[in-house]
Structures are given as structure tokens and as C-alpha cells.
Short mmCIF file of C-alpha atoms and ligand atoms in Angstrom, two decimals:
data_model
loop_
_atom_site.label_atom_id
_atom_site.label_comp_id
_atom_site.label_asym_id
_atom_site.label_seq_id
_atom_site.Cartn_x
_atom_site.Cartn_y
_atom_site.Cartn_z
CA MET A 1 118.18 28.43 127.99
CA SER A 2 116.85 31.54 129.60
CA HIS A 3 119.07 34.61 129.54
CA TYR A 4 118.84 37.55 131.87
CA PRO A 5 118.98 40.72 129.76
CA MET A 6 121.26 43.47 130.99
CA PHE A 7 123.44 46.25 129.61
CA ALA A 8 127.03 46.21 130.88
CA ASP A 9 129.07 49.35 131.52
CA LEU A 10 132.47 48.53 130.02
CA GLY A 11 133.84 52.08 130.36
CA GLY A 12 137.46 51.83 131.50
CA ARG A 13 137.09 48.10 132.24
CA ALA A 14 139.57 45.55 130.93
CA VAL A 15 138.40 42.91 128.46
CA LEU A 16 140.49 39.97 127.31
CA LEU A 17 140.24 39.29 123.58
CA ALA A 18 141.85 36.10 122.29
CA GLY A 19 142.54 36.18 118.55
CA ALA A 20 143.44 38.91 116.10
CA GLY A 21 141.73 37.93 112.85
CA GLN A 22 138.72 39.50 111.11
CA VAL A 23 136.15 38.31 113.65
CA ALA A 24 138.31 39.56 116.51
CA GLU A 25 138.59 42.94 114.75
CA ARG A 26 134.82 43.34 114.74
CA LYS A 27 134.66 42.39 118.40
CA ALA A 28 137.50 44.76 119.30
CA GLU A 29 135.75 47.61 117.50
CA SER A 30 132.47 47.28 119.38
CA LEU A 31 134.26 46.77 122.70
CA MET A 32 136.33 49.92 122.16
CA ARG A 33 133.21 51.85 121.20
CA ALA A 34 131.78 50.91 124.59
CA GLY A 35 134.94 52.30 126.19
CA ALA A 36 136.55 48.97 127.16
CA ALA A 37 140.32 48.59 127.59
CA VAL A 38 140.97 45.72 125.19
CA ARG A 39 143.81 43.32 125.92
CA VAL A 40 144.70 41.11 123.00
CA VAL A 41 146.24 37.65 123.10
CA ALA A 42 147.41 36.56 119.63
CA ASP A 43 150.51 35.21 117.92
CA ALA A 44 150.38 37.85 115.22
CA LEU A 45 148.42 41.05 114.81
CA SER A 46 146.52 42.03 111.66
CA PRO A 47 147.44 45.43 110.14
CA GLN A 48 144.33 46.91 111.80
CA PHE A 49 145.35 45.59 115.22
CA GLN A 50 148.88 46.87 114.60
CA SER A 51 147.64 50.39 113.99
CA TRP A 52 145.37 50.27 117.06
CA LEU A 53 148.42 49.16 119.03
CA ALA A 54 150.48 52.03 117.58
CA GLU A 55 147.72 54.47 118.57
CA GLY A 56 147.74 53.08 122.09
CA ARG A 57 144.11 51.95 121.82
CA ILE A 58 144.78 48.29 122.71
CA THR A 59 147.27 46.34 124.79
CA TRP A 60 149.04 43.26 123.35
CA LEU A 61 149.76 40.44 125.78
CA GLY A 62 151.70 38.30 123.27
CA GLY A 63 150.80 34.94 121.80
CA ALA A 64 150.64 32.61 124.81
CA PHE A 65 147.35 32.55 126.70
CA GLN A 66 147.86 32.44 130.46
CA GLU A 67 144.96 31.73 132.76
CA ASP A 68 146.14 34.51 135.06
CA PHE A 69 145.25 37.06 132.35
CA LEU A 70 141.64 36.45 133.33
CA ASN A 71 142.12 37.62 136.90
CA GLU A 72 142.28 41.26 135.96
CA VAL A 73 139.57 41.45 133.32
CA PHE A 74 135.84 42.07 133.55
CA LEU A 75 134.99 39.63 130.78
CA ALA A 76 136.57 37.61 128.00
CA VAL A 77 135.97 37.04 124.30
CA ALA A 78 137.55 34.06 122.56
CA ALA A 79 137.75 34.46 118.80
CA THR A 80 140.70 32.30 117.80
CA ASP A 81 140.49 29.55 115.16
CA ASP A 82 141.91 27.07 117.67
CA GLU A 83 138.91 25.23 119.14
CA ALA A 84 140.87 23.63 121.95
CA LEU A 85 142.29 27.00 123.00
CA ASN A 86 138.83 28.60 122.91
CA ARG A 87 137.52 25.84 125.16
CA ARG A 88 140.47 26.23 127.56
CA ILE A 89 139.79 29.96 127.83
CA PHE A 90 136.09 29.33 128.52
CA GLN A 91 136.83 26.74 131.20
CA ALA A 92 139.40 28.97 132.90
CA ALA A 93 136.91 31.87 132.86
CA GLU A 94 134.20 29.66 134.35
CA ALA A 95 136.58 28.57 137.11
CA ARG A 96 137.17 32.24 137.96
CA GLY A 97 133.56 33.34 137.68
CA LYS A 98 134.30 35.61 134.69
CA PHE A 99 131.93 36.11 131.79
CA CYS A 100 133.18 34.47 128.61
CA ASN A 101 131.89 34.35 125.05
CA VAL A 102 133.41 31.98 122.53
CA VAL A 103 132.34 33.43 119.22
CA ASP A 104 129.66 31.39 117.40
CA THR A 105 129.80 28.54 119.93
CA ALA A 106 126.59 28.63 121.96
CA ASP A 107 127.62 26.03 124.53
CA LEU A 108 130.82 27.94 125.34
CA CYS A 109 129.18 31.23 126.25
CA SER A 110 128.16 32.50 129.67
CA TYR A 111 126.85 35.64 127.97
CA ILE A 112 125.66 36.35 124.44
CA VAL A 113 125.66 39.54 122.42
CA PRO A 114 122.30 40.66 121.04
CA ALA A 115 121.46 42.35 117.74
CA VAL A 116 121.31 46.06 118.54
CA ILE A 117 119.32 49.03 117.29
CA ASP A 118 121.53 51.93 118.28
CA ARG A 119 120.01 55.35 118.88
CA SER A 120 122.45 56.23 121.62
CA PRO A 121 121.78 56.77 124.40
CA ILE A 122 118.72 54.65 123.53
CA LYS A 123 119.73 51.11 122.67
CA ILE A 124 117.33 48.31 121.83
CA ALA A 125 118.68 44.79 122.03
CA VAL A 126 117.08 41.76 120.37
CA SER A 127 118.07 38.22 121.15
CA SER A 128 116.73 34.77 120.40
CA GLY A 129 118.77 33.32 123.25
CA GLY A 130 121.08 31.73 120.70
CA THR A 131 118.29 29.71 119.07
CA ALA A 132 117.66 31.71 115.89
CA PRO A 133 120.06 34.61 115.28
CA VAL A 134 118.57 35.15 111.81
CA LEU A 135 115.12 35.70 113.31
CA ALA A 136 116.59 38.14 115.84
CA ARG A 137 118.25 40.05 113.00
CA LYS A 138 114.97 40.13 111.07
CA TRP A 139 113.32 41.78 114.08
CA ARG A 140 116.19 44.16 114.38
CA GLN A 141 115.56 45.30 110.80
CA ILE A 142 111.87 45.84 111.48
CA ILE A 143 112.55 47.79 114.69
CA GLU A 144 115.23 49.84 112.91
CA MET A 145 112.47 51.16 110.64
CA LEU A 146 110.15 51.94 113.55
CA VAL A 147 112.49 53.86 115.81
CA PRO A 148 113.11 57.38 114.53
CA LEU A 149 116.72 58.49 114.28
CA HIS A 150 116.13 61.49 116.56
CA THR A 151 115.05 59.28 119.49
CA GLY A 152 118.65 59.34 120.68
CA ARG A 153 118.75 63.14 120.59
CA MET A 154 115.52 63.35 122.60
CA ALA A 155 116.91 60.95 125.20
CA GLU A 156 120.16 62.88 125.41
CA ILE A 157 118.34 66.20 126.06
CA ALA A 158 115.99 64.49 128.54
CA GLY A 159 119.02 63.12 130.37
CA ARG A 160 120.37 66.62 130.85
CA TRP A 161 117.02 67.92 132.15
CA ARG A 162 116.09 64.97 134.33
CA GLY A 163 117.17 66.55 137.60
CA ARG A 164 115.40 69.86 136.91
CA VAL A 165 112.18 68.13 135.82
CA LYS A 166 112.29 66.00 138.94
CA ALA A 167 112.67 69.07 141.15
CA ALA A 168 109.79 70.85 139.40
CA THR A 169 107.36 67.88 139.47
CA PRO A 170 107.95 65.92 142.67
CA ASP A 171 104.91 63.68 142.09
CA ILE A 172 106.05 60.63 140.15
CA GLY A 173 102.77 60.22 138.23
CA ALA A 174 102.75 63.86 137.19
CA ARG A 175 106.36 63.58 136.10
CA ARG A 176 105.70 60.55 133.91
CA HIS A 177 102.80 62.41 132.36
CA PHE A 178 105.00 65.46 131.69
CA TRP A 179 107.56 63.35 129.82
CA GLU A 180 104.92 61.45 127.86
CA LYS A 181 103.32 64.68 126.68
CA LEU A 182 106.69 66.22 125.88
CA PHE A 183 107.83 63.32 123.70
CA ASP A 184 104.60 63.54 121.66
CA SER A 185 104.78 67.31 121.26
CA ARG A 186 106.59 69.89 119.14
CA PHE A 187 109.70 68.98 121.14
CA SER A 188 109.91 65.81 119.04
CA THR A 189 109.62 67.75 115.77
CA LEU A 190 112.37 70.15 116.79
CA ALA A 191 114.62 67.29 117.85
CA ALA A 192 113.94 65.57 114.52
CA GLN A 193 115.02 68.75 112.71
CA GLY A 194 118.28 68.63 114.64
CA ASP A 195 117.57 71.95 116.37
CA THR A 196 118.69 70.97 119.85
CA ALA A 197 118.61 74.54 121.21
CA ALA A 198 115.01 75.09 120.11
CA ALA A 199 114.02 71.66 121.46
CA GLU A 200 115.51 72.56 124.82
CA ALA A 201 113.73 75.91 124.84
CA GLU A 202 110.47 74.09 124.13
CA LEU A 203 111.12 71.70 127.03
CA ALA A 204 111.85 74.63 129.35
CA ALA A 205 108.66 76.43 128.28
CA GLN A 206 106.51 73.32 128.78
CA LEU A 207 108.04 72.73 132.20
CA ALA A 208 107.41 76.33 133.27
CA GLY A 209 103.77 76.16 132.18
CA TYR A 210 103.13 72.63 133.36
CA GLN A 211 99.89 71.97 135.21
CA PRO A 212 99.60 68.61 136.93
CA HIS A 213 97.12 66.69 134.84
CA GLN A 214 93.51 66.20 135.62
CA GLY A 215 92.34 62.64 136.08
CA GLU A 216 90.35 60.97 133.33
CA VAL A 217 88.63 57.70 132.62
CA VAL A 218 88.98 55.75 129.41
CA LEU A 219 86.30 53.14 128.78
CA VAL A 220 88.20 50.61 126.73
CA GLY A 221 86.84 47.65 124.80
CA ALA A 222 89.25 44.74 125.12
CA GLY A 223 87.62 42.64 122.40
CA PRO A 224 86.49 39.05 122.83
CA GLY A 225 89.80 37.59 124.06
CA ASP A 226 92.49 37.30 121.39
CA ALA A 227 94.96 40.10 122.25
CA GLY A 228 95.57 40.63 118.54
CA LEU A 229 92.08 42.12 118.31
CA LEU A 230 92.91 45.04 120.63
CA THR A 231 92.89 48.35 118.80
CA VAL A 232 95.93 50.63 118.74
CA HIS A 233 94.05 53.11 120.97
CA ALA A 234 93.22 50.33 123.45
CA LEU A 235 96.85 49.29 123.62
CA GLN A 236 98.02 52.85 124.16
CA ALA A 237 95.42 53.44 126.88
CA VAL A 238 96.30 50.33 128.90
CA GLN A 239 99.98 51.14 128.62
CA ALA A 240 99.50 54.69 129.89
CA ALA A 241 97.10 53.82 132.72
CA ASP A 242 97.77 54.43 136.41
CA VAL A 243 94.95 52.09 137.34
CA VAL A 244 92.96 49.49 135.41
CA PHE A 245 89.54 48.23 136.49
CA TYR A 246 88.88 45.01 134.60
CA ASP A 247 86.16 42.42 134.56
CA ALA A 248 86.13 38.65 134.34
CA LEU A 249 85.72 38.61 130.55
CA VAL A 250 89.12 40.23 129.97
CA SER A 251 91.58 37.49 128.99
CA ASP A 252 94.91 36.88 130.75
CA GLU A 253 96.67 37.51 127.46
CA ILE A 254 95.23 41.02 127.39
CA MET A 255 95.98 41.69 131.06
CA ALA A 256 99.60 40.83 130.24
CA VAL A 257 99.94 43.93 128.03
CA VAL A 258 98.72 46.33 130.73
CA ARG A 259 101.49 48.61 132.03
CA LYS A 260 103.46 46.59 134.58
CA ASP A 261 103.24 49.07 137.46
CA ALA A 262 99.60 50.02 136.93
CA GLU A 263 97.28 49.16 139.81
CA LYS A 264 94.96 46.38 138.63
CA ILE A 265 91.57 46.06 140.26
CA SER A 266 89.15 43.25 139.45
CA VAL A 267 85.52 44.25 139.35
CA GLY A 268 84.73 40.97 137.65
CA LYS A 269 81.17 39.91 137.43
CA ARG A 270 79.45 37.10 135.69
CA ALA A 271 75.74 36.44 135.90
CA GLY A 272 75.18 35.15 139.40
CA CYS A 273 78.46 36.17 141.03
CA HIS A 274 78.82 39.88 141.49
CA HIS A 275 82.28 40.47 142.93
CA VAL A 276 81.87 44.19 143.08
CA GLN A 277 78.48 45.77 142.50
CA GLN A 278 78.03 48.24 139.68
CA GLU A 279 77.44 51.15 142.07
CA GLU A 280 80.73 50.37 143.80
CA THR A 281 82.54 50.31 140.44
CA ASN A 282 81.02 53.67 139.51
CA ARG A 283 82.09 55.13 142.82
CA LEU A 284 85.68 53.87 142.42
CA LEU A 285 85.99 55.24 138.87
CA VAL A 286 85.00 58.70 140.06
CA GLU A 287 87.14 58.54 143.18
CA TYR A 288 90.35 57.55 141.34
CA ALA A 289 89.82 60.08 138.56
CA GLN A 290 89.23 62.83 141.11
CA ALA A 291 92.54 61.89 142.71
CA GLY A 292 94.20 62.77 139.36
CA LYS A 293 94.72 59.20 138.14
CA ARG A 294 94.53 58.02 134.60
CA VAL A 295 91.90 55.35 134.92
CA VAL A 296 91.14 52.65 132.36
CA ARG A 297 87.89 50.74 132.63
CA LEU A 298 88.70 47.64 130.61
CA LYS A 299 85.74 45.63 129.43
CA GLY A 300 85.30 42.49 127.37
CA GLY A 301 84.17 43.13 123.79
CA ASP A 302 82.85 46.64 123.25
CA PRO A 303 82.02 48.91 126.19
CA PHE A 304 78.74 50.09 124.64
CA VAL A 305 77.42 46.66 123.67
CA PHE A 306 75.82 45.01 126.69
CA GLY A 307 78.74 46.32 128.69
CA ARG A 308 77.16 48.94 130.92
CA GLY A 309 79.54 51.45 129.37
CA GLY A 310 76.63 53.81 128.83
CA GLU A 311 75.73 53.75 132.51
CA GLU A 312 79.33 54.39 133.53
CA ALA A 313 79.72 57.27 131.07
CA GLN A 314 76.55 58.84 132.51
CA VAL A 315 77.99 58.65 136.01
CA LEU A 316 81.25 60.24 134.82
CA ARG A 317 79.46 63.00 132.94
CA ARG A 318 77.40 63.85 136.02
CA ALA A 319 80.53 63.92 138.16
CA GLY A 320 82.29 66.20 135.67
CA ILE A 321 85.09 63.71 134.95
CA PRO A 322 86.62 63.82 131.45
CA TYR A 323 86.26 60.50 129.65
CA ARG A 324 87.00 58.83 126.34
CA ILE A 325 85.53 55.72 124.76
CA VAL A 326 87.68 53.22 122.88
CA PRO A 327 85.44 50.81 120.99
CA GLY A 328 86.32 47.13 120.89
CA VAL A 329 85.43 44.13 118.78
CA THR A 330 82.18 42.90 120.25
CA ALA A 331 81.62 39.17 120.76
CA ALA A 332 79.01 39.04 117.99
CA LEU A 333 81.67 40.15 115.50
CA GLY A 334 84.75 38.43 116.95
CA ALA A 335 83.36 35.08 118.02
CA THR A 336 81.36 34.55 114.82
CA ALA A 337 84.32 35.48 112.59
CA TYR A 338 86.55 32.98 114.42
CA ALA A 339 83.79 30.37 114.18
CA GLY A 340 83.51 30.84 110.41
CA ILE A 341 79.95 32.20 110.60
CA PRO A 342 79.25 35.36 108.55
CA LEU A 343 76.60 37.48 110.29
CA THR A 344 74.96 38.42 107.01
CA HIS A 345 74.90 36.65 103.68
CA ARG A 346 73.09 37.75 100.54
CA ASP A 347 71.42 34.34 100.20
CA CYS A 348 69.88 34.06 103.65
CA ALA A 349 70.43 36.95 106.08
CA GLN A 350 69.82 40.58 105.24
CA SER A 351 70.14 41.77 108.81
CA ALA A 352 71.60 40.79 112.16
CA LEU A 353 70.10 41.51 115.54
CA PHE A 354 72.10 41.56 118.79
CA VAL A 355 70.00 40.84 121.85
CA THR A 356 70.61 39.99 125.48
CA GLY A 357 69.07 36.96 127.12
CA HIS A 358 69.29 38.67 130.46
CA SER A 359 67.49 41.92 131.16
CA LYS A 360 67.81 44.26 134.15
CA HIS A 361 64.13 44.09 134.98
CA ASP A 362 62.79 40.57 135.44
CA GLY A 363 59.68 39.73 133.53
CA GLU A 364 60.38 42.20 130.71
CA GLN A 365 59.35 40.47 127.48
CA PRO A 366 61.22 41.01 124.23
CA ASP A 367 59.32 41.53 121.02
CA TRP A 368 59.26 37.87 120.00
CA ARG A 369 57.55 38.60 116.70
CA THR A 370 60.52 40.73 115.54
CA LEU A 371 63.06 38.28 116.90
CA ALA A 372 61.43 35.36 115.09
CA LEU A 373 61.49 37.01 111.64
CA SER A 374 63.15 34.96 108.93
CA ASN A 375 66.09 36.09 106.82
CA GLN A 376 67.87 37.53 109.80
CA THR A 377 70.60 36.40 112.15
CA LEU A 378 69.86 36.57 115.84
CA VAL A 379 72.85 36.82 118.14
CA VAL A 380 72.08 36.26 121.81
CA TYR A 381 74.46 37.48 124.50
CA MET A 382 74.19 36.13 128.06
CA GLY A 383 71.52 33.75 126.92
CA THR A 384 72.58 30.17 127.61
CA LEU A 385 70.64 29.97 130.89
CA ARG A 386 67.46 30.97 129.06
CA ALA A 387 68.02 28.90 125.91
CA SER A 388 64.89 26.78 126.32
CA VAL A 389 62.55 29.75 126.67
CA ILE A 390 64.22 31.47 123.74
CA ALA A 391 63.96 28.43 121.45
CA GLU A 392 60.36 27.77 122.47
CA LYS A 393 59.23 31.37 121.90
CA LEU A 394 61.00 31.75 118.56
CA ILE A 395 59.34 28.55 117.32
CA GLU A 396 55.98 29.67 118.70
CA TYR A 397 56.28 32.97 116.81
CA GLY A 398 57.11 31.27 113.54
CA ARG A 399 60.82 30.53 113.23
CA SER A 400 61.32 27.00 111.92
CA PRO A 401 62.49 24.40 114.49
CA ASP A 402 65.02 23.36 111.81
CA THR A 403 66.74 26.78 111.71
CA PRO A 404 70.51 26.25 112.02
CA VAL A 405 72.06 27.45 115.30
CA ALA A 406 75.55 27.65 116.78
CA VAL A 407 76.75 28.12 120.35
CA ILE A 408 80.24 29.61 120.46
CA SER A 409 82.18 29.31 123.72
CA ASN A 410 85.34 31.27 124.52
CA GLY A 411 85.29 32.75 121.04
CA THR A 412 88.68 33.84 119.57
CA LEU A 413 90.59 32.19 122.41
CA PRO A 414 92.78 29.11 121.93
CA HIS A 415 90.18 27.01 123.78
CA GLN A 416 87.28 28.23 121.62
CA SER A 417 84.64 25.56 121.05
CA VAL A 418 81.60 25.67 118.79
CA GLN A 419 78.53 23.47 118.75
CA THR A 420 76.07 23.51 115.90
CA GLY A 421 72.60 22.08 115.44
CA ARG A 422 68.94 23.05 114.93
CA LEU A 423 66.84 25.55 116.84
CA GLN A 424 64.98 22.73 118.53
CA ASP A 425 68.32 21.41 119.91
CA LEU A 426 69.40 24.81 121.26
CA PRO A 427 68.64 24.09 124.96
CA ALA A 428 70.75 20.91 124.88
CA LEU A 429 73.63 22.63 123.05
CA ALA A 430 73.57 25.62 125.43
CA GLU A 431 73.57 23.44 128.50
CA ARG A 432 76.75 21.69 127.37
CA ALA A 433 78.53 24.89 126.33
CA PRO A 434 81.37 26.28 128.48
CA ARG A 435 80.99 29.99 129.28
CA PRO A 436 81.16 32.72 128.15
CA ALA A 437 79.01 31.56 125.28
CA LEU A 438 77.22 33.29 122.46
CA MET A 439 74.19 31.82 120.68
CA VAL A 440 73.76 32.41 116.94
CA ILE A 441 70.41 31.59 115.39
CA GLY A 442 69.88 31.72 111.65
CA GLU A 443 70.74 30.04 108.35
CA VAL A 444 74.26 31.50 108.40
CA ALA A 445 75.16 29.14 111.28
CA ALA A 446 75.14 26.28 108.78
CA LEU A 447 77.93 27.94 106.79
CA ARG A 448 80.39 27.08 109.54
CA ASP A 449 80.82 23.55 108.13
CA GLU A 450 82.22 25.07 104.97
CA LEU A 451 83.97 28.14 106.41
CA LYS A 452 85.45 27.08 109.75
CA TRP A 453 89.14 27.92 109.99
CA PHE A 454 90.18 28.60 113.58
CA GLY A 455 91.38 26.06 116.12
CA GLU A 456 89.76 22.75 117.09
CA ALA A 457 88.57 20.54 114.25
CA ALA A 458 89.05 23.24 111.61
N1 SAH B 1 80.56 43.98 126.03
C1 SAH B 1 80.69 42.60 125.64
C2 SAH B 1 79.49 41.77 126.08
C3 SAH B 1 79.38 41.63 127.56
S1 SAH B 1 77.99 40.63 128.00
C4 SAH B 1 80.89 42.53 124.13
O1 SAH B 1 80.74 43.53 123.44
O2 SAH B 1 81.20 41.45 123.64
C5 SAH B 1 78.73 39.06 128.24
C6 SAH B 1 78.32 38.09 127.17
O3 SAH B 1 79.07 38.35 125.99
C7 SAH B 1 78.59 36.66 127.50
O4 SAH B 1 77.54 36.12 128.28
C8 SAH B 1 78.62 36.04 126.14
O5 SAH B 1 77.34 35.84 125.63
C9 SAH B 1 79.27 37.12 125.31
N2 SAH B 1 80.72 36.95 125.14
C10 SAH B 1 81.68 37.80 125.52
N3 SAH B 1 82.89 37.34 125.17
C11 SAH B 1 82.68 36.16 124.54
C12 SAH B 1 83.53 35.19 123.93
N4 SAH B 1 84.86 35.36 123.90
N5 SAH B 1 82.97 34.11 123.38
C13 SAH B 1 81.64 33.93 123.40
N6 SAH B 1 80.79 34.80 123.97
C14 SAH B 1 81.30 35.90 124.52
#
């Protein structure tokens, strides 16, 4: 069952309510609060219904349900203890194309009522689509704690100022930015203190002094794949962005949390297939920021670890564009943790070295002597294509051919796979490994057998 969420305006609209017991009372109350004109069908009215009737707040249609009652109402609620009658009401409503909810009977409902966090005019609705109301209520409790009570007051003031703010900031991006800044400013404190007049004065002052924002670039590390490893800053940045430049290493799960109406531009590159050259990416970052956009450059792992983040920041600095860096969980940390391989261990690895198997200038030789030292963990990024040279050189410079190794593919993602073996087997393991893949060389790789916990054969 897949429900379409919507909020209905019941103000002044007629609603048929069948039943006048305790459950019906609760329904009548919330319907009246929404401004509905409640018409009750019931043999007898409870004292509460009687007083509502006396106050003229409800209409009583008597005890006999007639299908014609449905013609004039917007929707119907059946809350009688007569199952057959409830079903009759539902079927008659269906025949007339009217919404009907038979209380606590999922298969006799064309609409359902969610659990609500009410900070009017802000309302947050939570529904499990009828599958697990208790779980929906649990979430409601959690959200209740997260949403400050004065949110409603802020929304109410904003509603009154919407037209004036729109007139003062015709550009839609600038306007969104104005509101975002306002809601995080002293305006929020004043609203929380209940001082509506002062909050409004603050809004007016900020609007009068408002300068359309300057563009900026945020270099954001997206982590190795699992969206749960995004930082809070990363999440906020991708949700505030006007435009997001992302590369092939950024997982679909992470792209799904990017603000829906942000422009998303792939500058994906993997060794061998450069979709957009680095110079072109640099040029676009500058161009969009100069146009006043909030630009996010979203990169796999950490932007400053083999991510060319340093080069991009240099370009931005030279162009005078403000930028921020949001670090991310780099593959050497994320993929090894999810593979159950500690990077250091007091028994066998006092240091860890992150190296790339792929350098900008061909022919550049790493310092093999340092890389081959024992008691350290070597983590090789972008190295699977050069695995045979790497294994050969490390052995030549003294690392034992029996040193444990692991090749971790798609680390932290549901399809993560890990292959383990000895240094002398590294070329064979790397050749088989799906990409992206990270090679880990050192005694710690053997600990995976004992420590593996995530996915596959764990
Ligand atoms: N800035 C990134 C690294 C980019 S270089 C970071 O900090 O992680 C790309 C290399 O990173 C890949 O060739 C691979 O070696 C490694 N890598 C990135 N994500 C990975 C993942 N989920 N699993 C395994 N290796 C990964």
C-alpha cells in the first residue's frame, strides 16, 4: 500500500461522522479543531456530543444512516461498533468517490490519519501506511523532542511577512537564503522567548539591511559510500546547495539526500575515463560561485586525501571565491573498519601509511624502502592496476612475501567484498576485485578473519 501524503483543508467543509461513542468523540474533536462542520449519525448521543449539539457545534442527523448523507460531505468517518454498518458506509462512500475512514480497519479506509507533531501552522505527519502504527508513534515522540515549540510562532510571523519579503528580494535563491539565515539568527531566540514584537522588528531590520549573498564553494567529503557516514556539516551543506558537482565515487544513497531542486552536475572520473577534465571542473566551480550560487563540490571519501581538493581550493583562493572544507571519512578509515581490519594494532602495526598507486607524473618512483618497512600498515589507493609492480617492489625491498594483504571493494556499501591472502598473491587478488578497491598490506589484514562483522560472509 502506498499512500499519497497530503494535508486537507476542512475549514467550513461538511464531514459525516457515524457513531457517538468515545472513539467518535476523539474524531469529532480533531475534526472540529480543523474547522470541519461535523454531521453525526448515531442512535444516541453521549453527554459530550449532547453539549456540542446544544452549543451548535455539530449537527445531528438521527440514528438511521442514509447513503444520501454522503452526497453533501467532503469525507466520512465511520466509528460505530456495528461492523456491518461501517462496511456499508465505506462501500457507499466508495461508490460516490468520497473519502472514507473506518476507524481501526485498514482495509476499509481510502485515507488514513497520521500521527501528528503540531506546531501550528507547522505540522509534521508520520505514517507507517497502516503497517506499524506503534512505530509511527515512536517516531512522533522522537520528532516531538527535536522540533522546538516556538517553530510555530516563527512560521506564523514568516507567513505574515512573506509578501513583503518576496517584494524586497525578487530573486528566488536570494530569498531562500534570507529565510535560512533569519531562522538561524537572533530572530529564533526572540521567537523562543515569546517576544513576537521584537522578533518582527528583527526580521524587518534584517530585511532592510539584506545584501544578496555572495557565492561560495564547499568542498565536501561524502565518505566511502554508506550515507550514515556523512557528517552533520556535509548533510547541511548538500541540503543548502544550489548546485552540486559530484564524482563517480559518490554513492546513489548519498545523492538521494541532496536537496531535491539543486542542480546536479556529474564531473565523474575514474582512472581511464575522464568525463570532465579537472581544468573544466575548476572553471565551472569558479563560474557558478561568481554567479552567486552556493556550490557544493561533493567528493568520495575526504576531499584532501587523494581527492584533488587541494588543487581546487588553490584555484578558488586565486579567484577570490570564499570556500569551506568539510572533511569526510576517507576510504582507508571507512573501508578497513567495515572490513574488520584495524589500521594499527599494538602487536604488529605502529603506523599506517596511505599511498596512491597512481601518480600525476608517470615514471615517478615512490620510496620503496620506506614503503617496505615492517610493523606498518600500507594502504594503497587507486592501486589495483599496478598491484604486480607494487608486490614485486615491496618484496624486493624486504617485505616478506607472506605478509597478509586484503583487497576491499566497494567498502561500506551493501555490495562490499573483501579478498584476503599473502603479498605474493596480491596481483591475482587485485585483478579479481571489483572497483573501487583499496589494497591493505600488513599483518593487521589477517585480523579480519577474527573481526569481520559487516555484510557478506560475516
Ligand atoms: N578522496 C577519496 C579517495 C579518492 S581516490 C577518499 O578519501 O577516500 C579513489 C580511490 O579511493 C579508489 O581507487 C579506491 O582505491 C579508493 N576508494 C574510494 N572509495 C572506496 C570504497 N568505497 N571502497 C574501496 N576503495 C575505495
